[in-house]
Short mmCIF file of N, CA and C in Angstrom, two decimals:
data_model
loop_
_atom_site.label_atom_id
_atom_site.label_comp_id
_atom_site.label_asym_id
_atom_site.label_seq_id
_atom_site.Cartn_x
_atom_site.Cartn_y
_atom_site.Cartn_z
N UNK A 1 57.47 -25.86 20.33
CA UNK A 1 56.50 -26.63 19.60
C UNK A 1 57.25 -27.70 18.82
N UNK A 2 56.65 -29.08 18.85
CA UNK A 2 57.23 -30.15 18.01
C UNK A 2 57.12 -30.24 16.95
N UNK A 3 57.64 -31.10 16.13
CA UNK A 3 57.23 -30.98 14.84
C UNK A 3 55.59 -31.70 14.46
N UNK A 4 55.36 -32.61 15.48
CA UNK A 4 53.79 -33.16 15.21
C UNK A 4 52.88 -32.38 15.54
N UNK A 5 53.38 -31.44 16.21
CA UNK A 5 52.37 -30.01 16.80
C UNK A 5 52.26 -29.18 15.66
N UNK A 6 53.25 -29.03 15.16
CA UNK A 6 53.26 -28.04 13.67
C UNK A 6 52.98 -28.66 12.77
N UNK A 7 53.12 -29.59 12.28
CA UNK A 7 51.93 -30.43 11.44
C UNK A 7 51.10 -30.51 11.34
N UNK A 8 50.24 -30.76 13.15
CA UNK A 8 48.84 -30.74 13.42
C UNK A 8 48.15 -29.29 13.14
N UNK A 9 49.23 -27.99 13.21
CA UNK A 9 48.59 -26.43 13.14
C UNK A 9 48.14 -26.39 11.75
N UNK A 10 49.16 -26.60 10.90
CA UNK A 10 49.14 -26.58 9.69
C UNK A 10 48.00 -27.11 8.68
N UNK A 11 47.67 -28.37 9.65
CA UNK A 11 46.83 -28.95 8.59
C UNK A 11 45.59 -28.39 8.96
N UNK A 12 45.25 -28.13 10.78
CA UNK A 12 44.36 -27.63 10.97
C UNK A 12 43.53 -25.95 10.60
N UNK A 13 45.15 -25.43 9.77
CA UNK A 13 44.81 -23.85 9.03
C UNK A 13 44.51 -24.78 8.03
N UNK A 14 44.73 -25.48 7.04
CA UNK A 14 44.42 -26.07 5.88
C UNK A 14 43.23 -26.40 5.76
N UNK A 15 42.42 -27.19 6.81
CA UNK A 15 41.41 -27.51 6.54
C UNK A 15 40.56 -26.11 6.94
N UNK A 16 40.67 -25.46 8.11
CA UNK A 16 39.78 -24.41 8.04
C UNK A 16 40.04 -23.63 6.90
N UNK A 17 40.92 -23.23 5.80
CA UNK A 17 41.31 -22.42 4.74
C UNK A 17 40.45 -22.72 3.88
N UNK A 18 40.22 -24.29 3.96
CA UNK A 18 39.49 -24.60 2.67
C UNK A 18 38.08 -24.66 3.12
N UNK A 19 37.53 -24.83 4.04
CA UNK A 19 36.41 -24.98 4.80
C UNK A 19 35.51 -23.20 4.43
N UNK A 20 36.58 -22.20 4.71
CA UNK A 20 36.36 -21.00 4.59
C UNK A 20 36.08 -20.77 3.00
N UNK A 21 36.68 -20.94 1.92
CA UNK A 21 36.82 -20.94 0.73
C UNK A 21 35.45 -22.13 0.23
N UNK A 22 35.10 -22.89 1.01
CA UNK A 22 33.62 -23.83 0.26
C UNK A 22 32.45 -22.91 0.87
N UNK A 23 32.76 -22.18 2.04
CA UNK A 23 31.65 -21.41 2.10
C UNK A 23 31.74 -19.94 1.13
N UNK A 24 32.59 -19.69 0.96
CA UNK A 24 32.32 -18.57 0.02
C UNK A 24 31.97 -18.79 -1.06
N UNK A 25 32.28 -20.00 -1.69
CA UNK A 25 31.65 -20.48 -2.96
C UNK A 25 29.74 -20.77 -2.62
N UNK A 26 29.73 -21.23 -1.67
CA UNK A 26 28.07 -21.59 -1.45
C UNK A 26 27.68 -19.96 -1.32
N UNK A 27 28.23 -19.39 -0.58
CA UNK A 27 27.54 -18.18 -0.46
C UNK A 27 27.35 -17.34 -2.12
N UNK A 28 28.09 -17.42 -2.79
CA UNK A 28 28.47 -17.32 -4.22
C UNK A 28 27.10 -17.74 -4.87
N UNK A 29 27.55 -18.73 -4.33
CA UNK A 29 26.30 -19.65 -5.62
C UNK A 29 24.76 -19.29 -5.25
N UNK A 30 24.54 -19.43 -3.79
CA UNK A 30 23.15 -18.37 -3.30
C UNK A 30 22.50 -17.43 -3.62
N UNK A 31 23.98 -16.70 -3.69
CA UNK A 31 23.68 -14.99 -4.04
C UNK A 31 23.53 -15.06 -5.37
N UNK A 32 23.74 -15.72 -6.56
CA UNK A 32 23.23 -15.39 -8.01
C UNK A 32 22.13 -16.46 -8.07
N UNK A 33 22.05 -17.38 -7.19
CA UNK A 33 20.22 -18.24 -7.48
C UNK A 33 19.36 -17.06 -6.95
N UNK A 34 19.48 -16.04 -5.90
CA UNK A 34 18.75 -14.94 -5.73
C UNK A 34 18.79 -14.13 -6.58
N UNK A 35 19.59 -13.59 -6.94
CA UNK A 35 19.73 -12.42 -8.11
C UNK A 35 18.94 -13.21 -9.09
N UNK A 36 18.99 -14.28 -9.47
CA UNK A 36 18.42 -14.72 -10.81
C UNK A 36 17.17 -15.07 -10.74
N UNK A 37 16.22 -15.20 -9.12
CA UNK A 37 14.98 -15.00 -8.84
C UNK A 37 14.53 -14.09 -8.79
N UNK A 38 15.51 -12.74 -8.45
CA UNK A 38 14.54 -11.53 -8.52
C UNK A 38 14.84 -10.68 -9.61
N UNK A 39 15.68 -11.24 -10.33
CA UNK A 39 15.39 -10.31 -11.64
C UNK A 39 14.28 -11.19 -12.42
N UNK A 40 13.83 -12.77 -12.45
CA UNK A 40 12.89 -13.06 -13.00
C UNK A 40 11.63 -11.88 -12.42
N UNK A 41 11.67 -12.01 -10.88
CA UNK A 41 10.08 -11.95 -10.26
C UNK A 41 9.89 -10.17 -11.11
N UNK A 42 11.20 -9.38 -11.09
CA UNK A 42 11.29 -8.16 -11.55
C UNK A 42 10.37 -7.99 -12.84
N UNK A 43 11.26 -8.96 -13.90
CA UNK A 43 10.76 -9.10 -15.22
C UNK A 43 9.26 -9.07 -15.23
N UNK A 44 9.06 -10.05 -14.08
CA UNK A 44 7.09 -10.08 -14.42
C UNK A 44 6.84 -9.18 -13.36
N UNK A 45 7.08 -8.57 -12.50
CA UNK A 45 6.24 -7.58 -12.06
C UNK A 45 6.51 -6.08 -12.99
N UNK A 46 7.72 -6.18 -13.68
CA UNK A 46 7.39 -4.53 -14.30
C UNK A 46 6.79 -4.97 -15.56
N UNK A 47 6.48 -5.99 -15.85
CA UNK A 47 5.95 -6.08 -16.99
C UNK A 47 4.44 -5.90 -16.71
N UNK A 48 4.15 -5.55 -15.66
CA UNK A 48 2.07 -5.47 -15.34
C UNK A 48 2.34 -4.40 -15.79
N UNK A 49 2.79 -3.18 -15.89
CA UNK A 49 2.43 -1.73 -16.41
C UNK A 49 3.04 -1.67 -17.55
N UNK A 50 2.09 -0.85 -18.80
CA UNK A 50 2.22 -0.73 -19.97
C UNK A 50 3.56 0.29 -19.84
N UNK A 51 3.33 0.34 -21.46
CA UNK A 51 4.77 1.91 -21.27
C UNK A 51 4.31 3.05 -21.00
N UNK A 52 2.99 3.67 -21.43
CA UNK A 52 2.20 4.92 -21.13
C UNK A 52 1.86 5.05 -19.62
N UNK A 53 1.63 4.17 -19.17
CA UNK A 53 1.77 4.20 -17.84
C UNK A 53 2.37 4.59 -16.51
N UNK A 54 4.08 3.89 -17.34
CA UNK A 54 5.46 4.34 -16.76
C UNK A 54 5.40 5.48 -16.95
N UNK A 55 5.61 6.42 -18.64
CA UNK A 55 5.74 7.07 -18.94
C UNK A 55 4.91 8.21 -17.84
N UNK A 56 3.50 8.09 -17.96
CA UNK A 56 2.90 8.86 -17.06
C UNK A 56 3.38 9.03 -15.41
N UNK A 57 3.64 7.75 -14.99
CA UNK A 57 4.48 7.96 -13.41
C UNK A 57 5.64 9.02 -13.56
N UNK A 58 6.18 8.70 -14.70
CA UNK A 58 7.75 9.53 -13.66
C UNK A 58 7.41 11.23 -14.58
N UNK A 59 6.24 11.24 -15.44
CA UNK A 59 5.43 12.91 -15.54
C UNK A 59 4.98 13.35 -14.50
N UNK A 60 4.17 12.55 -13.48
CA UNK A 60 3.85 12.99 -12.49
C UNK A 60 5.01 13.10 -11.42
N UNK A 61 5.74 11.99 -11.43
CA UNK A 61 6.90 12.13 -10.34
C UNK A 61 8.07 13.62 -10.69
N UNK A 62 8.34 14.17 -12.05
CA UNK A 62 9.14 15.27 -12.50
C UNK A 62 8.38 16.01 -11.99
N UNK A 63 6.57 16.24 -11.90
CA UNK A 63 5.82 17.84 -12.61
C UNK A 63 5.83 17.66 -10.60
N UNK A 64 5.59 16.81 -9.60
CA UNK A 64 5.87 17.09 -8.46
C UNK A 64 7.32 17.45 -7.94
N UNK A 65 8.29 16.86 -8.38
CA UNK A 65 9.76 17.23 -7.69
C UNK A 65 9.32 19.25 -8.16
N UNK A 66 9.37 19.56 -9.78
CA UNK A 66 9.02 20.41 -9.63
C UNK A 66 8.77 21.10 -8.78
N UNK A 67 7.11 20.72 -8.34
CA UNK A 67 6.87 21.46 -7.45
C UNK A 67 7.39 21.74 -6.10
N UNK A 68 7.76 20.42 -5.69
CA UNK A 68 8.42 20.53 -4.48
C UNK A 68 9.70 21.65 -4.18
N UNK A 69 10.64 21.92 -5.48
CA UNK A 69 11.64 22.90 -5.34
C UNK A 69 11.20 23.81 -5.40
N UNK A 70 10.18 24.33 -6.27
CA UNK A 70 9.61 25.72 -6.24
C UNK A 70 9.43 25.93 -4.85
N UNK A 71 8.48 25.42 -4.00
CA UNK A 71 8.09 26.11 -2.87
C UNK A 71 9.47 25.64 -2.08
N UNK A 72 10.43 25.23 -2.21
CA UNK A 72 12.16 25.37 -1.17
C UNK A 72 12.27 26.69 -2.03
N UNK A 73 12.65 26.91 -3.02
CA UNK A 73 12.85 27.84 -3.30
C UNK A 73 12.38 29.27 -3.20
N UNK A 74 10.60 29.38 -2.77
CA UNK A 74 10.37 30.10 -1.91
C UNK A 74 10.33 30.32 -0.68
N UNK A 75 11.09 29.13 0.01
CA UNK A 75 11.11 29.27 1.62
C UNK A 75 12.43 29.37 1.52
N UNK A 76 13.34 29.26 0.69
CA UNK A 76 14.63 29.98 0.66
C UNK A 76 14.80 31.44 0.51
N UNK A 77 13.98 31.79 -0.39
CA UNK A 77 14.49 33.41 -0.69
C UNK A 77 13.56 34.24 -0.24
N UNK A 78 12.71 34.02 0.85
CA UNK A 78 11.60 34.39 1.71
C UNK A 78 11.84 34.36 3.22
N UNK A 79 13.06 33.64 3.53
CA UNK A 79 13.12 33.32 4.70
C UNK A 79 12.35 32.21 5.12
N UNK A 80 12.10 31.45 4.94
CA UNK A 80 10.79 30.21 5.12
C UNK A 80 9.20 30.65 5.85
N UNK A 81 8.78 31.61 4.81
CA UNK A 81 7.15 32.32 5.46
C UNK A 81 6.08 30.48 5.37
N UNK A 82 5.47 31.02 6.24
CA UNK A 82 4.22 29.91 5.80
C UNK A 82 3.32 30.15 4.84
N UNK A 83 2.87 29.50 4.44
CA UNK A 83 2.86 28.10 4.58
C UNK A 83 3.68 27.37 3.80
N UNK A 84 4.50 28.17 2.94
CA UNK A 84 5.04 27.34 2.13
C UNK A 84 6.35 25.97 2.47
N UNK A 85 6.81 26.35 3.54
CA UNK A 85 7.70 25.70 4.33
C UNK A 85 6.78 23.73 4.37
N UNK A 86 5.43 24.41 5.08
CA UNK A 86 4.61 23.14 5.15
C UNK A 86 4.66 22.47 3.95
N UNK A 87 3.44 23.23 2.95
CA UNK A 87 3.14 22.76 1.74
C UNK A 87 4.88 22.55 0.60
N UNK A 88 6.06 22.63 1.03
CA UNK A 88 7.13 21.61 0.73
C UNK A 88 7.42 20.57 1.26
N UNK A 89 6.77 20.12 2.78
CA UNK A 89 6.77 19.22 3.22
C UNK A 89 6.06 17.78 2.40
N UNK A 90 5.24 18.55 2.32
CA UNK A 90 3.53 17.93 1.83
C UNK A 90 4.23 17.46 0.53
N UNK A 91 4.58 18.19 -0.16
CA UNK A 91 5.26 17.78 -1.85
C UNK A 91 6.24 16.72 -1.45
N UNK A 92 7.21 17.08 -0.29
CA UNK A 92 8.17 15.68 0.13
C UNK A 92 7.88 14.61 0.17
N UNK A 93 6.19 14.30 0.51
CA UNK A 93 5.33 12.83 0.93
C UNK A 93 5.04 12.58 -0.43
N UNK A 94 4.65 13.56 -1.29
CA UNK A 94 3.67 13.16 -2.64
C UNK A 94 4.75 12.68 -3.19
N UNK A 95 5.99 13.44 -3.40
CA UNK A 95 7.42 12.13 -4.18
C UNK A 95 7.99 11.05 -3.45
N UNK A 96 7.79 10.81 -1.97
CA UNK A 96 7.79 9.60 -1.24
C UNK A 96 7.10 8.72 -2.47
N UNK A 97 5.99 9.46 -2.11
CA UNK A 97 4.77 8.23 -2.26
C UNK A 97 5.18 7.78 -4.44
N UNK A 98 5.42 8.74 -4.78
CA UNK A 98 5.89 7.85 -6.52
C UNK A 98 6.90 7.39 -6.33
N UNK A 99 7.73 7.48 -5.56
CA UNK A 99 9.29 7.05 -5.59
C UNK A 99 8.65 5.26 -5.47
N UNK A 100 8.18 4.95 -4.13
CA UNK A 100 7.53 3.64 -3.55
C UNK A 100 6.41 3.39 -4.85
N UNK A 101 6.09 3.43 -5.54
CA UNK A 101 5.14 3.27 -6.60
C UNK A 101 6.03 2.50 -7.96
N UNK A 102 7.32 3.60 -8.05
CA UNK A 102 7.73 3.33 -8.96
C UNK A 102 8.98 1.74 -8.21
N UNK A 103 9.23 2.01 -7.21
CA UNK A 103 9.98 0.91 -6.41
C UNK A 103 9.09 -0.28 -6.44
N UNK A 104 7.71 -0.52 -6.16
CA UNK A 104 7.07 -1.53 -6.17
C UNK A 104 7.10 -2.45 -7.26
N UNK A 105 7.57 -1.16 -8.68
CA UNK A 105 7.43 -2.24 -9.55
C UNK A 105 8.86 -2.51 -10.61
N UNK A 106 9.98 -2.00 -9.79
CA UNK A 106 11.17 -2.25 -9.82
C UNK A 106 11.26 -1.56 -11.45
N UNK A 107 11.21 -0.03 -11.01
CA UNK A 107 11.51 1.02 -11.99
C UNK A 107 12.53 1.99 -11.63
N UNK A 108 13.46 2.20 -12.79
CA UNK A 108 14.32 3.56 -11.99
C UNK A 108 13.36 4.53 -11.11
N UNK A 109 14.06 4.97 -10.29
CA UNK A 109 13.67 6.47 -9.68
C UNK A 109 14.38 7.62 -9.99
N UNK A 110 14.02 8.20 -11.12
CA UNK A 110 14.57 9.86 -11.87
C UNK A 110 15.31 10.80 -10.59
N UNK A 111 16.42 10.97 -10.73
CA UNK A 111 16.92 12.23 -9.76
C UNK A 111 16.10 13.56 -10.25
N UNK A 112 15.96 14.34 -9.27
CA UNK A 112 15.41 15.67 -9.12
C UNK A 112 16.68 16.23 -9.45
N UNK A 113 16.75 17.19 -10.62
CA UNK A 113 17.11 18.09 -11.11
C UNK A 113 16.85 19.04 -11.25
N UNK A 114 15.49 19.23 -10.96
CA UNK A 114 14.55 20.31 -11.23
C UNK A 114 14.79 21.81 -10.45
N UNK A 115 15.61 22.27 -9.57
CA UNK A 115 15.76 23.21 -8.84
C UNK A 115 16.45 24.46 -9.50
N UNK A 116 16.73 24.38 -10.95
CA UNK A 116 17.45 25.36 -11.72
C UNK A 116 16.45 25.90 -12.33
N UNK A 117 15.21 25.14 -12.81
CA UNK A 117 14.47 25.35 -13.72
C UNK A 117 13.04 26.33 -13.11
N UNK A 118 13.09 26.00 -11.56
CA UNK A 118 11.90 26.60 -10.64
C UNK A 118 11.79 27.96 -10.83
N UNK A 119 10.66 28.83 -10.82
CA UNK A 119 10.46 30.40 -11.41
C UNK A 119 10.85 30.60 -9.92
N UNK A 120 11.17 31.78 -10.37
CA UNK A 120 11.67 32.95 -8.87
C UNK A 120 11.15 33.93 -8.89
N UNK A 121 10.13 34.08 -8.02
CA UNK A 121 9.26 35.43 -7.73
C UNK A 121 9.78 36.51 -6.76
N UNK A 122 9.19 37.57 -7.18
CA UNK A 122 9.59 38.82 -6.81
C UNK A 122 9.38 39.06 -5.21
N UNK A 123 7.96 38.65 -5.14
CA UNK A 123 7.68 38.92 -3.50
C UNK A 123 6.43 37.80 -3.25
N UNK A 124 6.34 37.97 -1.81
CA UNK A 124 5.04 36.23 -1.61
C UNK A 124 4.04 36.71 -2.05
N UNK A 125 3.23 37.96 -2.51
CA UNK A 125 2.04 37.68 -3.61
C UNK A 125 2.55 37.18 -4.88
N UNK A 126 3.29 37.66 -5.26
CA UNK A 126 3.40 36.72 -6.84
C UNK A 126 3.46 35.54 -6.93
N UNK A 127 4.63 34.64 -5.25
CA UNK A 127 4.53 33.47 -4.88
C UNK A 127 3.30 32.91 -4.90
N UNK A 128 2.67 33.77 -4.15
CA UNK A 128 1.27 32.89 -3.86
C UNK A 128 0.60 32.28 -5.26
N UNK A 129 0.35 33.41 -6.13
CA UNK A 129 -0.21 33.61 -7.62
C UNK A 129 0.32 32.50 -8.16
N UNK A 130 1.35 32.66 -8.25
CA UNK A 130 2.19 31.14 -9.17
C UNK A 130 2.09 29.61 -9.05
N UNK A 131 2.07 30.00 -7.23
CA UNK A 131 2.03 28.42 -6.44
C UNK A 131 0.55 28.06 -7.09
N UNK A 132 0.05 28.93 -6.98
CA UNK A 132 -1.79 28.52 -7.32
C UNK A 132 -2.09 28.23 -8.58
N UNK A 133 -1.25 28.66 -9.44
CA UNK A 133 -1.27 28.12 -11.23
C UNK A 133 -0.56 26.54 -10.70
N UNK A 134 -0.06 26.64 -10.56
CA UNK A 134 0.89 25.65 -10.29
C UNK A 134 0.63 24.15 -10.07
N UNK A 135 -0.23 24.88 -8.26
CA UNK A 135 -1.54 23.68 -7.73
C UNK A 135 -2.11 23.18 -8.76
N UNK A 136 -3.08 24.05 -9.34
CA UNK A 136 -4.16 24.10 -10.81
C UNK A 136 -3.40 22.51 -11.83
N UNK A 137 -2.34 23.32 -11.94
CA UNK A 137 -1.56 22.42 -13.41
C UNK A 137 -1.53 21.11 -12.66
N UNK A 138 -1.46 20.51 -11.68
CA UNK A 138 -0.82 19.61 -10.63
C UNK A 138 -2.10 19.06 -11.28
N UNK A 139 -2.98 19.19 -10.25
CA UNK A 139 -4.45 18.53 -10.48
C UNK A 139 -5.19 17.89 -11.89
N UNK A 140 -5.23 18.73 -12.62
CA UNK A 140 -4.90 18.63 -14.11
C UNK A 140 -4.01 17.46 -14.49
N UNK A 141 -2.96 17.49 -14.42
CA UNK A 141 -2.04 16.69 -14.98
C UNK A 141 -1.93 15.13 -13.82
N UNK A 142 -2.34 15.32 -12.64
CA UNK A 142 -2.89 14.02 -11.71
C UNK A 142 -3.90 13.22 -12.44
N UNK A 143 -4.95 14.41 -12.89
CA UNK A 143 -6.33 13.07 -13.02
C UNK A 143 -5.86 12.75 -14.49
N UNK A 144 -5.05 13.23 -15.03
CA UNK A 144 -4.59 12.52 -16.42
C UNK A 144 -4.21 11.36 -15.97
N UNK A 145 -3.09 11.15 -15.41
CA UNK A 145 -2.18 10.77 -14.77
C UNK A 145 -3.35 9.06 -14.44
N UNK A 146 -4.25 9.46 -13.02
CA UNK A 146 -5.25 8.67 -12.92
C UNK A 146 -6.01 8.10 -14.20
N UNK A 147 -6.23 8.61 -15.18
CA UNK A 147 -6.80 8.29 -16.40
C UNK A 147 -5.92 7.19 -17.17
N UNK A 148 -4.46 7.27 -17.13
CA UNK A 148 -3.53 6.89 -17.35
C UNK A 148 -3.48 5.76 -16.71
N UNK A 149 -3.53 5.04 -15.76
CA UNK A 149 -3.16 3.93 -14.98
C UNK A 149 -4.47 3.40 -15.06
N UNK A 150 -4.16 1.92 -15.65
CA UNK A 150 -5.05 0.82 -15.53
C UNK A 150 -4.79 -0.27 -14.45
N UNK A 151 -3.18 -0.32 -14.18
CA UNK A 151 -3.23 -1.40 -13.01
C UNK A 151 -3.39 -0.49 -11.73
N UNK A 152 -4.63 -1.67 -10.95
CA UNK A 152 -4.94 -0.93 -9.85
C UNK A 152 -3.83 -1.06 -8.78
N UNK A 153 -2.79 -1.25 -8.60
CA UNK A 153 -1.84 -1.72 -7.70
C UNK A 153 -0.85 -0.68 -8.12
N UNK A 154 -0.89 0.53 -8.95
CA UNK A 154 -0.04 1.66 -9.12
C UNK A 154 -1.05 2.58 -9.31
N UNK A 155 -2.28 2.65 -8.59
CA UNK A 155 -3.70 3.92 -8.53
C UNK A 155 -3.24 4.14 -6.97
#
Protein backbone atom coordinates (compact mmCIF):
# COMPACT_ATOMS: atom_id res chain seq x y z
CA UNK A 1 0.00 0.00 0.00
CA UNK A 2 1.23 3.63 -0.91
CA UNK A 3 1.36 6.26 1.03
CA UNK A 4 -1.73 8.09 -0.92
CA UNK A 5 -3.59 4.83 -0.31
CA UNK A 6 -2.98 5.20 3.43
CA UNK A 7 -3.95 8.60 3.54
CA UNK A 8 -6.97 7.93 1.55
CA UNK A 9 -7.83 4.83 4.45
CA UNK A 10 -7.25 7.06 7.07
CA UNK A 11 -9.19 9.83 6.23
CA UNK A 12 -11.84 7.60 5.00
CA UNK A 13 -11.93 5.88 8.91
CA UNK A 14 -11.99 9.61 9.93
CA UNK A 15 -14.76 10.64 8.25
CA UNK A 16 -16.82 7.50 8.88
CA UNK A 17 -15.58 7.89 12.82
CA UNK A 18 -17.06 11.07 12.90
CA UNK A 19 -20.06 10.36 10.75
CA UNK A 20 -20.67 7.45 13.39
CA UNK A 21 -20.21 9.80 16.46
CA UNK A 22 -22.98 12.67 14.73
CA UNK A 23 -25.27 9.88 14.66
CA UNK A 24 -25.01 8.93 18.10
CA UNK A 25 -25.39 12.36 19.16
CA UNK A 26 -28.77 12.65 16.98
CA UNK A 27 -29.79 9.48 18.30
CA UNK A 28 -28.98 11.09 21.84
CA UNK A 29 -30.79 14.01 21.27
CA UNK A 30 -34.10 11.91 20.00
CA UNK A 31 -34.05 9.74 22.74
CA UNK A 32 -34.43 12.60 25.52
CA UNK A 33 -37.00 14.79 23.06
CA UNK A 34 -38.93 11.32 23.64
CA UNK A 35 -38.31 10.78 27.16
CA UNK A 36 -39.27 14.40 27.68
CA UNK A 37 -42.64 13.76 25.69
CA UNK A 38 -43.58 10.94 27.57
CA UNK A 39 -42.90 11.89 30.83
CA UNK A 40 -44.97 15.14 29.94
CA UNK A 41 -47.93 12.87 28.27
CA UNK A 42 -47.26 10.64 31.74
CA UNK A 43 -47.64 13.75 33.96
CA UNK A 44 -51.14 14.41 32.39
CA UNK A 45 -52.34 11.09 32.06
CA UNK A 46 -51.64 10.04 35.81
CA UNK A 47 -52.83 13.09 36.79
CA UNK A 48 -56.76 12.02 35.56
CA UNK A 49 -56.93 9.79 38.77
CA UNK A 50 -57.27 11.30 42.12
CA UNK A 51 -55.13 9.80 45.01
CA UNK A 52 -58.10 7.70 46.57
CA UNK A 53 -58.43 6.22 43.53
CA UNK A 54 -54.80 5.02 43.10
CA UNK A 55 -54.91 4.27 46.52
CA UNK A 56 -57.98 2.03 45.94
CA UNK A 57 -56.30 0.24 42.69
CA UNK A 58 -53.29 -1.18 44.15
CA UNK A 59 -56.06 -2.32 47.52
CA UNK A 60 -57.65 -4.13 45.06
CA UNK A 61 -54.51 -5.18 43.13
CA UNK A 62 -52.73 -6.47 46.97
CA UNK A 63 -56.38 -8.00 48.38
CA UNK A 64 -56.24 -10.05 44.70
CA UNK A 65 -52.42 -11.08 44.52
CA UNK A 66 -53.60 -12.21 47.96
CA UNK A 67 -55.88 -14.15 46.74
CA UNK A 68 -54.23 -15.49 43.99
CA UNK A 69 -51.38 -17.13 46.42
CA UNK A 70 -53.78 -18.50 48.70
CA UNK A 71 -55.35 -20.75 46.21
CA UNK A 72 -51.23 -21.72 44.78
CA UNK A 73 -50.89 -22.34 48.03
CA UNK A 74 -53.67 -24.67 48.16
CA UNK A 75 -52.83 -26.35 44.97
CA UNK A 76 -49.45 -26.69 46.47
CA UNK A 77 -50.07 -28.44 49.65
CA UNK A 78 -53.08 -30.38 48.14
CA UNK A 79 -51.43 -31.63 45.30
CA UNK A 80 -53.29 -29.25 42.82
CA UNK A 81 -57.20 -30.67 43.56
CA UNK A 82 -59.76 -28.71 41.53
CA UNK A 83 -60.84 -26.40 41.22
CA UNK A 84 -58.57 -24.50 42.83
CA UNK A 85 -55.71 -24.94 40.33
CA UNK A 86 -58.40 -23.15 37.82
CA UNK A 87 -59.79 -20.54 40.10
CA UNK A 88 -55.68 -19.47 40.52
CA UNK A 89 -55.70 -19.17 37.05
CA UNK A 90 -58.72 -16.93 37.04
CA UNK A 91 -56.97 -14.69 39.94
CA UNK A 92 -53.80 -14.66 37.35
CA UNK A 93 -56.21 -12.66 34.70
CA UNK A 94 -57.88 -10.47 37.53
CA UNK A 95 -54.02 -9.13 38.40
CA UNK A 96 -53.31 -9.09 34.57
CA UNK A 97 -56.10 -7.06 34.24
CA UNK A 98 -54.92 -4.20 37.40
CA UNK A 99 -51.43 -4.56 36.48
CA UNK A 100 -52.70 -3.04 32.61
CA UNK A 101 -55.00 -0.55 34.53
CA UNK A 102 -52.44 0.60 36.62
CA UNK A 103 -49.88 0.59 33.33
CA UNK A 104 -52.41 2.64 31.36
CA UNK A 105 -51.93 5.28 33.56
CA UNK A 106 -48.24 5.04 34.10
CA UNK A 107 -48.36 3.87 37.85
CA UNK A 108 -45.94 1.60 39.70
CA UNK A 109 -47.00 -2.02 39.66
CA UNK A 110 -46.59 -3.33 43.57
CA UNK A 111 -44.61 -6.75 43.62
CA UNK A 112 -46.60 -9.62 45.15
CA UNK A 113 -45.26 -10.40 48.35
CA UNK A 114 -48.11 -11.74 49.61
CA UNK A 115 -47.33 -15.61 49.68
CA UNK A 116 -45.95 -15.63 53.41
CA UNK A 117 -48.89 -14.03 54.69
CA UNK A 118 -51.63 -16.64 52.86
CA UNK A 119 -53.59 -18.91 55.71
CA UNK A 120 -52.77 -22.60 55.44
CA UNK A 121 -55.51 -24.95 55.91
CA UNK A 122 -55.67 -28.17 57.34
CA UNK A 123 -57.59 -30.12 54.68
CA UNK A 124 -59.82 -28.96 51.30
CA UNK A 125 -62.99 -28.47 53.49
CA UNK A 126 -61.50 -25.84 55.51
CA UNK A 127 -59.92 -24.72 52.06
CA UNK A 128 -63.08 -24.55 50.62
CA UNK A 129 -64.62 -22.56 53.85
CA UNK A 130 -61.89 -19.96 53.72
CA UNK A 131 -61.67 -19.58 49.89
CA UNK A 132 -65.46 -18.67 50.29
CA UNK A 133 -64.87 -15.95 53.12
CA UNK A 134 -62.38 -14.89 51.03
CA UNK A 135 -64.52 -14.73 47.60
CA UNK A 136 -67.17 -12.81 50.02
CA UNK A 137 -64.35 -10.16 51.21
CA UNK A 138 -63.22 -9.85 47.36
CA UNK A 139 -66.66 -8.71 46.26
CA UNK A 140 -67.10 -6.44 49.09
CA UNK A 141 -64.00 -4.73 48.80
CA UNK A 142 -64.47 -4.65 44.52
CA UNK A 143 -67.73 -2.71 44.64
CA UNK A 144 -65.92 -0.34 47.08
CA UNK A 145 -63.29 -0.31 44.92
CA UNK A 146 -66.04 0.48 41.90
CA UNK A 147 -67.50 3.15 44.22
CA UNK A 148 -64.06 4.45 44.37
CA UNK A 149 -63.28 5.17 40.71
CA UNK A 150 -64.70 8.12 39.02
CA UNK A 151 -62.59 8.02 35.84
CA UNK A 152 -64.37 5.86 33.53
CA UNK A 153 -61.19 4.76 31.65
CA UNK A 154 -59.89 2.86 35.02
CA UNK A 155 -63.84 1.17 35.66
Amino acid sequence: MNRKEEVDRRALLIALTSVGILLIIVAIFLLSTDNKQEQESRTIVTSELSQSEIIALNQALNLTYKTKQTYWRVTDEFDNPQPFLDLYKVEKDHVGAFQAILKQFYLPIPKDNTYKSTQSFLNIDQACEGMKIMEQDNVRNYNLLILNLENQKAK
